Short mmCIF file of C-alpha atoms and ligand atoms in Angstrom, two decimals:
data_model
loop_
_atom_site.label_atom_id
_atom_site.label_comp_id
_atom_site.label_asym_id
_atom_site.label_seq_id
_atom_site.Cartn_x
_atom_site.Cartn_y
_atom_site.Cartn_z
CA MET M 737 -37.85 -15.65 -33.85
CA LYS M 738 -39.78 -18.48 -32.16
CA VAL M 739 -37.79 -21.51 -31.16
CA LEU M 740 -39.22 -24.89 -29.96
CA GLY M 741 -37.01 -26.31 -27.24
CA ILE M 742 -37.07 -30.11 -26.37
CA GLU M 743 -35.52 -31.55 -23.25
CA THR M 744 -35.24 -35.22 -22.38
CA SER M 745 -31.70 -35.67 -20.91
CA CYS M 746 -32.74 -37.09 -17.56
CA ASP M 747 -36.11 -37.49 -15.82
CA GLU M 748 -38.07 -34.60 -17.19
CA THR M 749 -39.98 -34.67 -20.51
CA ALA M 750 -40.04 -31.04 -21.41
CA ALA M 751 -40.92 -28.74 -24.30
CA ALA M 752 -41.37 -25.09 -24.76
CA VAL M 753 -41.65 -22.20 -27.16
CA VAL M 754 -39.59 -19.18 -26.53
CA GLU M 755 -39.49 -15.82 -28.53
CA ASP M 756 -35.99 -14.31 -29.29
CA GLY M 757 -34.34 -16.26 -26.58
CA ARG M 758 -35.91 -14.19 -23.85
CA ARG M 759 -39.84 -14.41 -23.77
CA ILE M 760 -41.53 -17.77 -22.64
CA LEU M 761 -44.63 -18.37 -24.75
CA SER M 762 -45.13 -21.81 -23.28
CA ASP M 763 -43.29 -24.22 -20.96
CA VAL M 764 -44.43 -27.69 -20.45
CA VAL M 765 -42.62 -30.04 -18.10
CA PHE M 766 -43.66 -33.57 -17.42
CA SER M 767 -41.77 -34.93 -14.26
CA GLN M 768 -41.09 -38.61 -14.03
CA ILE M 769 -40.37 -38.27 -10.25
CA LYS M 770 -43.24 -40.33 -9.14
CA THR M 771 -42.18 -43.24 -11.45
CA HIS M 772 -38.64 -43.22 -10.07
CA LYS M 773 -39.45 -42.47 -6.58
CA LYS M 774 -40.01 -46.19 -5.53
CA TYR M 775 -36.61 -47.08 -6.80
CA GLY M 776 -34.85 -44.23 -4.81
CA GLY M 777 -33.29 -42.76 -7.85
CA VAL M 778 -33.62 -42.34 -11.68
CA VAL M 779 -33.61 -45.83 -13.62
CA PRO M 780 -32.26 -44.97 -17.00
CA GLU M 781 -34.23 -47.51 -18.99
CA ILE M 782 -37.56 -46.60 -17.26
CA ALA M 783 -36.74 -42.90 -18.02
CA SER M 784 -36.30 -43.68 -21.69
CA ARG M 785 -39.51 -45.54 -21.93
CA ALA M 786 -41.35 -42.84 -20.05
CA HIS M 787 -39.97 -40.11 -22.44
CA ILE M 788 -41.12 -42.18 -25.41
CA GLU M 789 -44.72 -42.32 -23.94
CA LYS M 790 -44.76 -38.51 -23.13
CA ILE M 791 -42.68 -36.73 -25.77
CA GLY M 792 -45.46 -36.53 -28.58
CA ALA M 793 -48.03 -35.03 -26.09
CA THR M 794 -45.63 -32.73 -24.36
CA VAL M 795 -44.40 -31.08 -27.69
CA ALA M 796 -48.07 -30.86 -28.97
CA SER M 797 -49.10 -29.17 -25.67
CA ALA M 798 -46.10 -26.64 -25.77
CA LEU M 799 -47.12 -25.66 -29.29
CA GLU M 800 -50.78 -25.40 -28.35
CA LYS M 801 -50.16 -23.38 -25.28
CA ALA M 802 -47.95 -20.96 -27.26
CA GLY M 803 -50.76 -20.60 -29.88
CA VAL M 804 -48.37 -21.64 -32.75
CA SER M 805 -48.30 -24.43 -35.28
CA ILE M 806 -44.99 -26.10 -36.11
CA GLY M 807 -45.11 -24.13 -39.41
CA GLU M 808 -44.90 -20.81 -37.36
CA VAL M 809 -41.75 -22.00 -35.44
CA ASP M 810 -38.41 -20.81 -36.84
CA ALA M 811 -36.17 -23.60 -35.31
CA ILE M 812 -36.22 -26.77 -33.36
CA ALA M 813 -33.72 -26.82 -30.47
CA VAL M 814 -32.98 -30.15 -28.67
CA THR M 815 -30.64 -31.26 -25.86
CA HIS M 816 -28.25 -33.60 -27.49
CA ALA M 817 -25.61 -33.84 -24.66
CA PRO M 818 -24.66 -34.69 -21.90
CA GLY M 819 -27.05 -36.79 -20.11
CA LEU M 820 -28.56 -40.36 -19.97
CA ILE M 821 -27.95 -41.66 -23.43
CA GLY M 822 -31.26 -43.59 -23.96
CA ALA M 823 -33.24 -40.62 -22.57
CA LEU M 824 -31.25 -38.13 -24.83
CA LEU M 825 -31.82 -40.27 -27.86
CA VAL M 826 -35.67 -39.89 -27.40
CA GLY M 827 -35.58 -36.21 -27.71
CA VAL M 828 -32.91 -36.19 -30.52
CA ASN M 829 -34.74 -38.57 -32.69
CA PHE M 830 -38.12 -36.76 -31.97
CA ALA M 831 -36.44 -33.39 -32.90
CA LYS M 832 -34.90 -34.92 -36.05
CA ALA M 833 -38.15 -36.32 -37.36
CA LEU M 834 -40.02 -33.14 -36.62
CA SER M 835 -37.25 -31.12 -38.38
CA PHE M 836 -37.30 -33.44 -41.43
CA ALA M 837 -41.14 -33.33 -41.58
CA SER M 838 -41.42 -29.49 -41.16
CA GLY M 839 -38.27 -28.32 -42.85
CA LYS M 840 -37.40 -26.47 -39.90
CA THR M 841 -33.68 -25.84 -38.74
CA LEU M 842 -32.41 -28.49 -36.16
CA VAL M 843 -30.34 -26.86 -33.51
CA PRO M 844 -28.38 -29.02 -30.91
CA VAL M 845 -28.06 -27.53 -27.41
CA HIS M 846 -25.54 -28.45 -24.62
CA HIS M 847 -27.52 -29.16 -21.46
CA ILE M 848 -25.28 -27.01 -19.29
CA LYS M 849 -25.65 -24.08 -21.64
CA GLY M 850 -29.24 -24.56 -21.46
CA HIS M 851 -29.11 -24.25 -17.54
CA VAL M 852 -27.19 -20.96 -18.03
CA ALA M 853 -29.67 -19.67 -20.66
CA ALA M 854 -32.48 -19.96 -18.01
CA ASN M 855 -31.11 -16.64 -16.69
CA TYR M 856 -31.92 -15.00 -19.87
CA LEU M 857 -35.61 -15.88 -19.42
CA ALA M 858 -35.66 -14.49 -15.88
CA PHE M 859 -33.33 -11.48 -16.23
CA PRO M 860 -33.85 -9.38 -19.44
CA GLU M 861 -30.81 -7.14 -18.53
CA LEU M 862 -28.41 -10.12 -18.19
CA THR M 863 -25.70 -10.25 -21.05
CA PRO M 864 -22.42 -11.98 -21.25
CA PRO M 865 -19.66 -11.97 -20.12
CA PHE M 866 -20.35 -13.43 -16.73
CA LEU M 867 -19.52 -16.42 -14.43
CA SER M 868 -21.96 -19.31 -13.98
CA LEU M 869 -22.39 -22.02 -11.52
CA VAL M 870 -24.38 -24.96 -12.93
CA ALA M 871 -25.09 -27.55 -9.96
CA SER M 872 -27.57 -30.36 -10.59
CA GLY M 873 -27.93 -34.03 -10.14
CA GLY M 874 -25.45 -34.67 -12.94
CA HIS M 875 -23.21 -31.66 -13.07
CA SER M 876 -21.30 -29.21 -10.75
CA GLU M 877 -19.30 -26.67 -12.87
CA ILE M 878 -18.02 -23.25 -12.78
CA VAL M 879 -18.15 -21.89 -16.37
CA GLY M 880 -17.05 -18.69 -17.74
CA VAL M 881 -19.66 -17.44 -20.27
CA GLU M 882 -17.59 -15.49 -22.69
CA ASP M 883 -20.45 -14.79 -25.10
CA TYR M 884 -23.71 -16.44 -25.73
CA THR M 885 -22.26 -19.54 -27.35
CA THR M 886 -18.54 -19.61 -26.18
CA PHE M 887 -18.06 -21.25 -22.78
CA GLN M 888 -14.93 -22.16 -20.72
CA THR M 889 -15.01 -24.51 -17.78
CA LEU M 890 -12.99 -23.10 -14.86
CA GLY M 891 -13.89 -25.59 -12.10
CA ARG M 892 -15.74 -28.82 -12.04
CA THR M 893 -16.39 -31.80 -9.66
CA ARG M 894 -13.82 -34.55 -9.43
CA ASP M 895 -16.39 -37.10 -8.41
CA ASP M 896 -20.05 -36.72 -7.49
CA ALA M 897 -22.33 -33.82 -8.54
CA ALA M 898 -23.70 -31.74 -5.65
CA GLY M 899 -27.26 -32.86 -6.44
CA GLU M 900 -26.07 -36.42 -6.37
CA ALA M 901 -24.74 -35.93 -2.94
CA PHE M 902 -27.99 -34.39 -1.77
CA ASP M 903 -29.92 -37.37 -3.04
CA LYS M 904 -27.67 -39.84 -1.44
CA VAL M 905 -27.60 -38.19 1.97
CA SER M 906 -31.37 -37.73 1.89
CA ARG M 907 -31.86 -41.48 1.24
CA VAL M 908 -29.47 -42.33 4.17
CA LEU M 909 -31.44 -39.98 6.35
CA GLY M 910 -34.74 -41.60 5.26
CA LEU M 911 -35.99 -38.35 3.67
CA GLY M 912 -36.72 -39.83 0.24
CA TYR M 913 -36.01 -39.01 -3.38
CA PRO M 914 -35.35 -36.47 -4.81
CA GLY M 915 -33.18 -35.40 -1.83
CA GLY M 916 -32.29 -31.73 -2.53
CA ALA M 917 -35.82 -30.24 -1.87
CA ALA M 918 -36.22 -32.58 1.12
CA ILE M 919 -32.98 -31.68 2.88
CA ASP M 920 -33.65 -28.01 2.07
CA ALA M 921 -37.08 -28.23 3.85
CA VAL M 922 -36.04 -30.15 6.93
CA SER M 923 -33.02 -27.82 7.40
CA GLU M 924 -35.12 -24.64 7.59
CA GLY M 925 -34.40 -22.78 10.72
CA VAL M 926 -31.97 -25.44 12.03
CA ASP M 927 -28.48 -24.42 13.30
CA PRO M 928 -25.94 -26.02 10.87
CA SER M 929 -22.86 -25.25 13.09
CA ALA M 930 -23.21 -28.23 15.42
CA ILE M 931 -21.62 -30.78 13.10
CA ARG M 932 -18.77 -29.47 10.85
CA PHE M 933 -18.48 -31.59 7.59
CA PRO M 934 -15.42 -30.89 5.41
CA VAL M 935 -14.85 -28.84 2.34
CA VAL M 936 -12.24 -30.43 -0.04
CA GLU M 937 -9.66 -28.05 -1.47
CA PHE M 938 -7.38 -28.87 -4.38
CA GLN M 939 -4.02 -27.08 -4.44
CA ASP M 940 -3.59 -27.27 -8.20
CA ALA M 941 -7.21 -26.50 -8.97
CA PRO M 942 -8.81 -24.03 -6.51
CA TYR M 943 -12.26 -24.00 -8.30
CA ASP M 944 -12.68 -27.74 -8.44
CA PHE M 945 -15.19 -29.50 -6.13
CA SER M 946 -15.37 -32.90 -4.50
CA PHE M 947 -18.64 -34.05 -2.88
CA SER M 948 -17.98 -37.74 -2.36
CA GLY M 949 -15.94 -36.99 0.64
CA VAL M 950 -18.59 -35.04 2.52
CA LYS M 951 -21.27 -37.63 1.44
CA THR M 952 -19.11 -40.39 3.06
CA ALA M 953 -18.51 -38.27 6.15
CA VAL M 954 -22.28 -37.88 6.60
CA VAL M 955 -22.81 -41.61 5.99
CA ASN M 956 -20.14 -42.52 8.50
CA TYR M 957 -21.37 -40.04 11.00
CA ILE M 958 -24.85 -41.79 10.80
CA HIS M 959 -23.59 -45.21 11.05
CA ASN M 960 -21.45 -44.31 14.01
CA ALA M 961 -24.34 -42.77 15.74
CA ARG M 962 -26.57 -45.77 15.12
CA GLN M 963 -23.92 -48.24 16.15
CA LYS M 964 -23.76 -46.50 19.53
CA GLY M 965 -27.52 -46.65 19.80
CA GLU M 966 -27.81 -42.80 19.53
CA THR M 967 -30.79 -41.49 17.67
CA VAL M 968 -29.80 -39.39 14.77
CA ASP M 969 -31.16 -35.85 14.64
CA ALA M 970 -31.88 -35.90 10.85
CA PRO M 971 -32.69 -32.08 10.45
CA ARG M 972 -29.43 -31.25 12.22
CA VAL M 973 -27.36 -33.63 10.10
CA ALA M 974 -29.24 -32.35 7.10
CA ALA M 975 -28.69 -28.79 7.78
CA SER M 976 -24.81 -29.36 8.53
CA PHE M 977 -24.46 -31.37 5.28
CA GLN M 978 -26.33 -28.59 3.22
CA ASP M 979 -24.08 -25.91 4.84
CA ALA M 980 -20.93 -27.75 3.92
CA VAL M 981 -22.07 -28.11 0.22
CA ALA M 982 -23.19 -24.46 0.18
CA ARG M 983 -19.89 -23.30 1.58
CA ALA M 984 -17.86 -25.24 -1.06
CA LEU M 985 -20.01 -24.18 -3.98
CA SER M 986 -20.22 -20.44 -2.90
CA GLY M 987 -16.57 -20.11 -1.70
CA LYS M 988 -15.14 -21.43 -4.84
CA LEU M 989 -17.46 -19.55 -7.10
CA ILE M 990 -16.80 -16.20 -5.34
CA ARG M 991 -13.09 -16.75 -5.38
CA CYS M 992 -13.13 -17.55 -9.15
CA ALA M 993 -15.19 -14.39 -9.88
CA CYS M 994 -12.77 -12.32 -8.05
CA ASP M 995 -9.64 -13.89 -9.51
CA LYS M 996 -11.05 -13.63 -13.09
CA GLY M 997 -12.42 -9.99 -12.57
CA LEU M 998 -15.97 -10.99 -13.38
CA LYS M 999 -18.61 -8.90 -11.79
CA LYS M 1000 -21.74 -10.94 -12.66
CA ILE M 1001 -22.65 -14.24 -11.49
CA ALA M 1002 -25.74 -16.39 -12.65
CA LEU M 1003 -26.75 -19.62 -11.16
CA GLY M 1004 -28.24 -22.70 -12.90
CA GLY M 1005 -29.35 -26.38 -12.18
CA GLY M 1006 -31.65 -28.07 -9.68
CA VAL M 1007 -29.22 -27.27 -6.81
CA ALA M 1008 -29.42 -23.55 -7.52
CA ALA M 1009 -32.95 -23.68 -5.88
CA ASN M 1010 -31.37 -24.48 -2.54
CA THR M 1011 -32.29 -21.85 0.06
CA CYS M 1012 -29.08 -22.10 2.08
CA LEU M 1013 -26.77 -21.60 -1.17
CA ARG M 1014 -28.98 -18.82 -2.23
CA SER M 1015 -28.80 -16.88 0.94
CA MET M 1016 -25.01 -17.63 1.36
CA LEU M 1017 -24.31 -16.28 -2.14
CA LYS M 1018 -26.51 -13.22 -1.61
CA LYS M 1019 -24.50 -12.28 1.38
CA MET M 1020 -21.13 -12.89 -0.26
CA CYS M 1021 -21.99 -10.94 -3.46
CA GLU M 1022 -23.14 -7.91 -1.34
CA GLU M 1023 -19.86 -7.98 0.48
CA LYS M 1024 -17.78 -8.14 -2.78
CA ASN M 1025 -20.13 -5.98 -4.71
CA LEU M 1026 -20.99 -8.62 -7.34
CA SER M 1027 -24.25 -8.77 -9.23
CA LEU M 1028 -26.02 -12.09 -8.42
CA PHE M 1029 -28.64 -13.71 -10.83
CA LEU M 1030 -30.74 -16.38 -9.13
CA PRO M 1031 -33.47 -17.78 -11.53
CA PRO M 1032 -36.66 -18.64 -9.94
CA PRO M 1033 -36.80 -22.40 -8.65
CA ALA M 1034 -38.99 -23.52 -11.60
CA LEU M 1035 -36.25 -22.37 -14.10
CA CYS M 1036 -33.33 -24.00 -12.10
CA GLY M 1037 -34.64 -27.66 -12.71
CA ASP M 1038 -34.63 -29.07 -16.14
CA ASN M 1039 -37.15 -27.51 -18.57
CA GLY M 1040 -37.72 -26.91 -22.42
CA ALA M 1041 -37.68 -23.18 -22.16
CA MET M 1042 -33.93 -23.00 -21.19
CA ILE M 1043 -33.18 -25.14 -24.27
CA ALA M 1044 -35.25 -22.95 -26.53
CA ALA M 1045 -33.45 -19.88 -25.11
CA GLN M 1046 -30.02 -21.10 -25.74
CA GLY M 1047 -31.20 -22.64 -29.00
CA TYR M 1048 -32.07 -19.19 -30.18
CA TYR M 1049 -28.55 -17.88 -29.51
CA GLU M 1050 -26.94 -20.96 -31.19
CA ALA M 1051 -29.29 -20.43 -34.31
CA VAL M 1052 -28.37 -16.86 -34.68
CA SER M 1053 -24.69 -17.82 -34.42
CA GLY M 1054 -25.22 -20.14 -37.35
CA HIS M 1055 -25.08 -23.30 -35.32
CA SER M 1056 -27.20 -26.05 -36.62
CA ALA M 1057 -27.19 -29.78 -37.36
CA GLY M 1058 -28.31 -32.12 -40.04
CA LEU M 1059 -30.10 -35.46 -39.70
CA SER M 1060 -26.81 -37.21 -38.66
CA LEU M 1061 -27.05 -35.43 -35.29
CA ASN M 1062 -26.34 -37.92 -32.44
CA ALA M 1063 -26.76 -37.82 -28.70
CA LYS M 1064 -23.67 -37.89 -26.46
CA ALA M 1065 -23.71 -38.96 -22.82
CA VAL M 1066 -20.55 -36.91 -22.11
CA LEU M 1067 -19.49 -33.80 -23.86
CA PRO M 1068 -17.38 -30.99 -22.07
CA VAL M 1069 -19.12 -27.64 -22.31
CA GLY M 1070 -15.94 -25.80 -23.37
CA PHE M 1071 -15.32 -28.23 -26.18
CA ALA M 1072 -15.40 -26.78 -29.72
CA GLY M 1073 -18.84 -27.70 -31.28
CA SER M 1074 -20.50 -28.32 -27.97
O1 LIG A 2025 -31.20 -29.64 -13.01
P1 LIG A 2025 -31.84 -30.81 -12.43
O2 LIG A 2025 -33.49 -30.77 -12.42
O3 LIG A 2025 -31.61 -32.20 -13.34
C1 LIG A 2025 -30.28 -32.49 -13.68
O4 LIG A 2025 -29.79 -31.93 -14.79
O5 LIG A 2025 -29.63 -33.28 -12.82
O6 LIG A 2025 -31.31 -31.12 -10.86
C2 LIG A 2025 -31.90 -32.18 -10.10
C3 LIG A 2025 -31.01 -32.12 -8.85
C4 LIG A 2025 -31.34 -33.28 -7.89
O7 LIG A 2025 -30.18 -33.91 -7.51
C5 LIG A 2025 -32.10 -32.70 -6.71
O8 LIG A 2025 -32.00 -33.28 -5.51
C6 LIG A 2025 -31.45 -31.30 -6.72
O9 LIG A 2025 -31.21 -30.84 -8.09
N1 LIG A 2025 -32.34 -30.22 -6.14
C7 LIG A 2025 -31.83 -29.49 -5.02
C8 LIG A 2025 -33.02 -28.66 -4.66
N2 LIG A 2025 -33.99 -28.89 -5.60
C9 LIG A 2025 -33.58 -29.89 -6.41
N3 LIG A 2025 -30.81 -29.58 -4.20
C10 LIG A 2025 -30.64 -28.81 -3.32
N4 LIG A 2025 -31.67 -28.01 -2.81
C11 LIG A 2025 -32.83 -27.92 -3.51
N5 LIG A 2025 -33.71 -27.03 -3.12
ZN1 LIG A 2026 -30.23 -30.37 -15.64
#
């Protein structure tokens, strides 16, 4: 079964064709990073307009690279939630029009489920149940993947997403946008133990995160240093911040896996590309005898293939939508119908 996947929830216009949820036939990602870079972050209205400009060519290119016509595709999967509402609407309306014109089944896909499904593309042996951490610019969630379409949120951020904190700290350190990859690069080989930034714990919710505190701690540290006329050692601050975020994400994830008796852990989202997080998790999983699935960095960020992969499993479970499908800026992943 061939599924066309369409993703426009943030700043990537992406489309792909995937066979049986596992084999990538094409994967086209048009990144808007250059457009948003000068503003230091994603500007929602500019993102929507850029999606409108690129969506037609991106989908056409995905079909062409896969060597299939729209008539040979079995279903059209599209991210309908969560994300920037104007950006989501471009993909949803494009997919609806294509479904109407071609008569192909329309399949709505939750963005977080898509990030998890990126693992099916990288690891043919991976099957649910397992535990997943999805950490990106918009989300930081620990989800229990009960089967291909049933998810349970076990932990989530109470404030900022991990990627959001990376982007903010990078801006304050003058490392540019997007911040995650920049912080990752300058931290390479730098000792993170010199400055100890805090990891927040919640008594009532041991798997929940908070990243606004660590973000503020870094910003205060930099301001204090500058007020005293000291030069800020950007790589050292970046490495210490990265270490604090990685400790929070990996510590809570591993604790959750052990408590729930889940032996497999799969990562997703842009922050899952982080070198420090990946090596910390590898070490912890070895110690606890857990299997760790880390998709290649290209599949961690937003892409159409992950939407097509999840779309396949939604389609075989009988989940589809009519032309009344709407986009939703917010939709919990554990919610029935998400
Ligand atoms: O999944 P994604 O492409 O889009 C969203 O759904 O948000 O994630 C983008 C986020 C950005 O905040 C970016 O700074 C972060 O992922 N990111 C990283 C790395 N690469 C991207 N964060 C930490 N380390 C990285 N290597
Ligand atoms: Zn994403």
